[in-house]
Every structure is written in C-alpha cells, then in structure tokens.
Tab-separated table of C-alpha atoms and ligand atoms in Angstrom:
chain	number	residue	atom	x	y	z
I	944	MET	CA	32.940	193.436	-123.559
I	945	ALA	CA	34.555	191.961	-120.432
I	946	LYS	CA	32.047	190.947	-117.772
I	947	ARG	CA	32.319	192.968	-114.556
I	948	VAL	CA	32.403	191.409	-111.095
I	949	LEU	CA	31.877	193.507	-107.987
I	950	VAL	CA	33.956	191.925	-105.185
I	951	LEU	CA	32.707	193.001	-101.759
I	952	ASN	CA	34.359	192.381	-98.409
I	953	GLY	CA	32.620	193.007	-95.100
I	954	PRO	CA	33.684	194.259	-91.706
I	955	ASN	CA	37.151	193.643	-90.265
I	956	LEU	CA	38.485	191.963	-93.398
I	957	ASN	CA	40.807	194.976	-93.700
I	958	LEU	CA	42.636	193.402	-90.722
I	959	LEU	CA	43.549	190.235	-92.624
I	960	GLY	CA	47.174	189.202	-92.319
I	961	ILE	CA	47.613	191.478	-89.320
I	962	ARG	CA	45.678	189.474	-86.686
I	963	GLU	CA	44.402	185.882	-86.299
I	964	PRO	CA	46.485	184.233	-89.083
I	965	GLY	CA	45.635	180.838	-87.538
I	966	ILE	CA	41.998	181.216	-88.624
I	967	TYR	CA	42.173	183.450	-91.677
I	968	GLY	CA	45.666	182.796	-93.095
I	969	SER	CA	48.564	185.173	-93.579
I	970	LYS	CA	47.389	186.902	-96.756
I	971	THR	CA	46.350	190.530	-96.508
I	972	LEU	CA	43.272	191.922	-98.237
I	973	LYS	CA	45.671	193.617	-100.694
I	974	ASP	CA	47.095	190.138	-101.511
I	975	ILE	CA	43.564	188.831	-102.093
I	976	GLU	CA	42.802	191.818	-104.311
I	977	ALA	CA	45.930	191.062	-106.382
I	978	LEU	CA	44.886	187.394	-106.660
I	979	CYS	CA	41.405	188.455	-107.822
I	980	ARG	CA	42.838	190.870	-110.401
I	981	GLU	CA	45.202	188.195	-111.759
I	982	SER	CA	42.440	185.539	-111.910
I	983	ALA	CA	39.981	188.004	-113.447
I	984	SER	CA	42.344	188.923	-116.257
I	985	GLU	CA	42.914	185.209	-117.026
I	986	LEU	CA	39.136	184.729	-117.123
I	987	GLY	CA	38.408	187.834	-119.210
I	988	LEU	CA	36.635	189.558	-116.312
I	989	THR	CA	37.144	192.934	-114.683
I	990	VAL	CA	36.888	193.339	-110.910
I	991	ASP	CA	35.828	196.240	-108.750
I	992	PHE	CA	37.285	195.236	-105.347
I	993	ARG	CA	35.953	196.941	-102.189
I	994	GLN	CA	35.808	196.563	-98.406
I	995	SER	CA	33.566	198.281	-95.893
I	996	ASN	CA	32.977	198.107	-92.163
I	997	HIS	CA	29.485	199.610	-92.651
I	998	GLU	CA	26.368	197.600	-93.460
I	999	GLY	CA	24.576	200.509	-95.161
I	1000	GLU	CA	27.543	201.242	-97.407
I	1001	LEU	CA	27.599	197.598	-98.531
I	1002	VAL	CA	23.830	197.746	-99.212
I	1003	THR	CA	24.292	200.907	-101.314
I	1004	TRP	CA	27.139	199.355	-103.298
I	1005	ILE	CA	24.996	196.255	-103.947
I	1006	GLN	CA	22.097	198.417	-105.160
I	1007	ASP	CA	24.452	200.412	-107.417
I	1008	ALA	CA	25.728	197.158	-108.945
I	1009	ARG	CA	22.529	196.959	-111.005
I	1010	ALA	CA	24.085	199.541	-113.317
I	1011	THR	CA	27.766	198.729	-112.950
I	1012	ALA	CA	28.291	194.951	-112.584
I	1013	ASP	CA	27.303	191.615	-114.117
I	1014	ALA	CA	27.882	189.518	-110.981
I	1015	ILE	CA	28.780	189.914	-107.309
I	1016	LEU	CA	31.331	187.998	-105.259
I	1017	ILE	CA	30.823	188.737	-101.572
I	1018	ASN	CA	32.486	187.808	-98.314
I	1019	PRO	CA	29.965	189.470	-96.007
I	1020	ALA	CA	32.093	188.540	-92.948
I	1021	ALA	CA	30.036	188.809	-89.721
I	1022	TYR	CA	27.111	190.358	-91.634
I	1023	SER	CA	26.590	186.923	-93.221
I	1024	HIS	CA	25.101	185.787	-89.933
I	1025	THR	CA	23.085	188.899	-89.072
I	1026	SER	CA	22.141	190.998	-92.084
I	1027	LEU	CA	18.756	190.652	-93.732
I	1028	ALA	CA	19.449	194.039	-95.332
I	1029	ILE	CA	22.416	192.696	-97.300
I	1030	ALA	CA	20.547	189.515	-98.273
I	1031	ASP	CA	17.513	191.584	-99.389
I	1032	ALA	CA	19.705	193.930	-101.455
I	1033	LEU	CA	21.443	191.002	-103.155
I	1034	LYS	CA	18.077	189.425	-103.961
I	1035	ALA	CA	16.720	192.751	-105.244
I	1036	VAL	CA	19.532	193.367	-107.743
I	1037	GLY	CA	19.029	189.929	-109.280
I	1038	LEU	CA	22.672	189.432	-110.320
I	1039	PRO	CA	24.433	186.083	-109.833
I	1040	VAL	CA	26.053	186.067	-106.390
I	1041	ALA	CA	28.934	183.930	-105.136
I	1042	GLU	CA	29.430	183.869	-101.349
I	1043	VAL	CA	32.956	183.273	-100.072
I	1044	HIS	CA	34.342	182.665	-96.594
I	1045	LEU	CA	38.030	182.172	-95.895
I	1046	SER	CA	37.342	179.839	-92.975
I	1047	ASN	CA	35.055	176.822	-92.866
I	1048	ILE	CA	32.196	178.461	-90.998
I	1049	HIS	CA	30.630	175.023	-90.330
I	1050	GLN	CA	33.636	173.948	-88.261
I	1051	ARG	CA	33.355	177.043	-86.096
I	1052	GLU	CA	30.944	178.367	-83.461
I	1053	PRO	CA	27.249	177.474	-84.059
I	1054	PHE	CA	26.340	181.148	-84.590
I	1055	ARG	CA	28.517	181.114	-87.742
I	1056	HIS	CA	26.780	178.096	-89.274
I	1057	HIS	CA	23.883	180.085	-90.754
I	1058	SER	CA	24.319	182.771	-93.402
I	1059	PHE	CA	21.367	184.855	-94.623
I	1060	VAL	CA	23.322	185.447	-97.837
I	1061	SER	CA	23.541	181.754	-98.793
I	1062	ALA	CA	19.846	181.618	-99.719
I	1063	VAL	CA	20.352	184.285	-102.394
I	1064	ALA	CA	23.728	183.033	-103.674
I	1065	VAL	CA	24.250	180.809	-106.702
I	1066	GLY	CA	26.921	179.019	-104.672
I	1067	VAL	CA	28.980	179.211	-101.498
I	1068	LEU	CA	32.678	178.505	-100.976
I	1069	CYS	CA	34.121	178.277	-97.493
I	1070	GLY	CA	37.284	176.936	-95.919
I	1071	PHE	CA	39.649	177.353	-98.884
I	1072	GLY	CA	41.212	180.593	-97.713
I	1073	ALA	CA	42.081	183.114	-100.415
I	1074	LEU	CA	41.771	180.386	-103.058
I	1075	GLY	CA	38.003	180.568	-102.509
I	1076	TYR	CA	37.940	183.983	-104.193
I	1077	LYS	CA	39.718	182.588	-107.273
I	1078	LEU	CA	37.392	179.570	-107.433
I	1079	ALA	CA	34.355	181.816	-107.047
I	1080	LEU	CA	35.533	184.032	-109.933
I	1081	GLN	CA	35.924	180.906	-112.088
I	1082	ALA	CA	32.398	179.810	-111.166
I	1083	LEU	CA	30.960	183.256	-111.943
I	1084	ALA	CA	32.818	183.399	-115.278
I	1085	GLU	CA	31.191	180.063	-116.233
I	1086	LYS	CA	27.804	181.335	-115.103
I	1087	LEU	CA	28.153	184.535	-117.156
G	864	CA2	O1	35.797	183.091	-92.848
G	864	CA2	C1	35.389	184.180	-93.277
G	864	CA2	O2	35.778	184.667	-94.340
G	864	CA2	C2	34.422	185.011	-92.427
G	864	CA2	O3	33.498	185.637	-93.313
G	864	CA2	C3	35.263	186.039	-91.712
G	864	CA2	C4	34.466	186.889	-90.714
G	864	CA2	C5	33.647	186.006	-89.790
G	864	CA2	O4	32.810	186.829	-88.981
G	864	CA2	C6	32.777	185.023	-90.548
G	864	CA2	O5	32.091	184.216	-89.621
G	864	CA2	C7	33.627	184.157	-91.449
G	864	CA2	C8	35.420	187.721	-89.868
G	864	CA2	C9	36.285	188.649	-90.624
G	864	CA2	C10	37.215	189.289	-89.658
G	864	CA2	O6	38.516	189.151	-90.144
G	864	CA2	C11	39.536	189.350	-89.266
G	864	CA2	C12	40.790	189.275	-89.797
G	864	CA2	C13	41.884	189.425	-88.987
G	864	CA2	C14	41.716	189.685	-87.639
G	864	CA2	C15	40.445	189.763	-87.114
G	864	CA2	C16	39.343	189.607	-87.919
C-alpha cells in the first residue's frame, strides 16, 4: 500500500503568492500542493495537504496522524519559533517528520533562527522555496 504523508502548513501560508514574493517566491499554496501531489505520485506516496492559521487545529491534526499517516512534512511557519505544543505533538506521534521552510530562516531575523520543531524532525530543509517540499517528500520516501 502507498505510504501516506500528511503535509501541514502553518499560519499565513495561505497568503503565498499574494504578498511578499521577494521573500517567499511567487508560487501560491495551491501551486505547492500541486507540486507535492505530482512528486508524491512519482514516489509512490499519497499526500493529505492542509493549512491552518490555528495552533490547536494543527496539534489535533498531528495527533490524528497516528491513525492516518506514515510520515509528516510540516512548514510550521511562525509557530516553528514559538510552539512547544506543536513540537510536543510531533514527538508524541512518533512518526518521521520533515521540517520545511521556504526561506532560509538563518539569513533572517535572529528570532527566526531557532525552531522548536527541528529537535523532533528527522531533517530540516530551508531556503529552497517550493522545491524544499519536493526534496522533503523524497527524503521521507527513502526513510519509509
Ligand atoms: O520560510 C518559511 O517557510 C517560514 O516558515 C514562513 C513563515 C515565517 O514565519 C517563518 O519564519 C519562515 C511565514 C509564513 C507567512 O507567509 C506569508 C506569505 C505571504 C505573505 C505574508 C506571509
């Protein structure tokens, strides 16, 4: 059976392609979803692609993934830098996690340099734009 990857996107990523293309590129979240679906089918994976502006909703989806997914790809957006709840949930489910950021968070403001999620991720990709999602799916497919 095809392995299932839950792809989670955090707050404000629904605005991609509409504002700040200089930092985040011109692709919309719909474009990134299409890229993930295309890459997943090449890799023999299925993706469940979601976005939320609410920390608790993301935590609930992560908890539910115990029964519905084999791995998690997450761009936690600003919650990367603030949310112990998301990091705890990811640790609790025990699935392989890939963390993705469109921008290189280490080239940006100091408050973006630390992510609570990184400590519970198998690996982290940042600075490759939408390509990071594709690379992360490849890495998770290898891992699975
Ligand atoms: O580089 C990334 O992918 C980030 O996770 C994006 C987050 C930011 O808080 C992280 O530090 C790095 C921000 C997502 C907001 O996306 C927007 C898109 C268009 C316009 C405004 C915000």
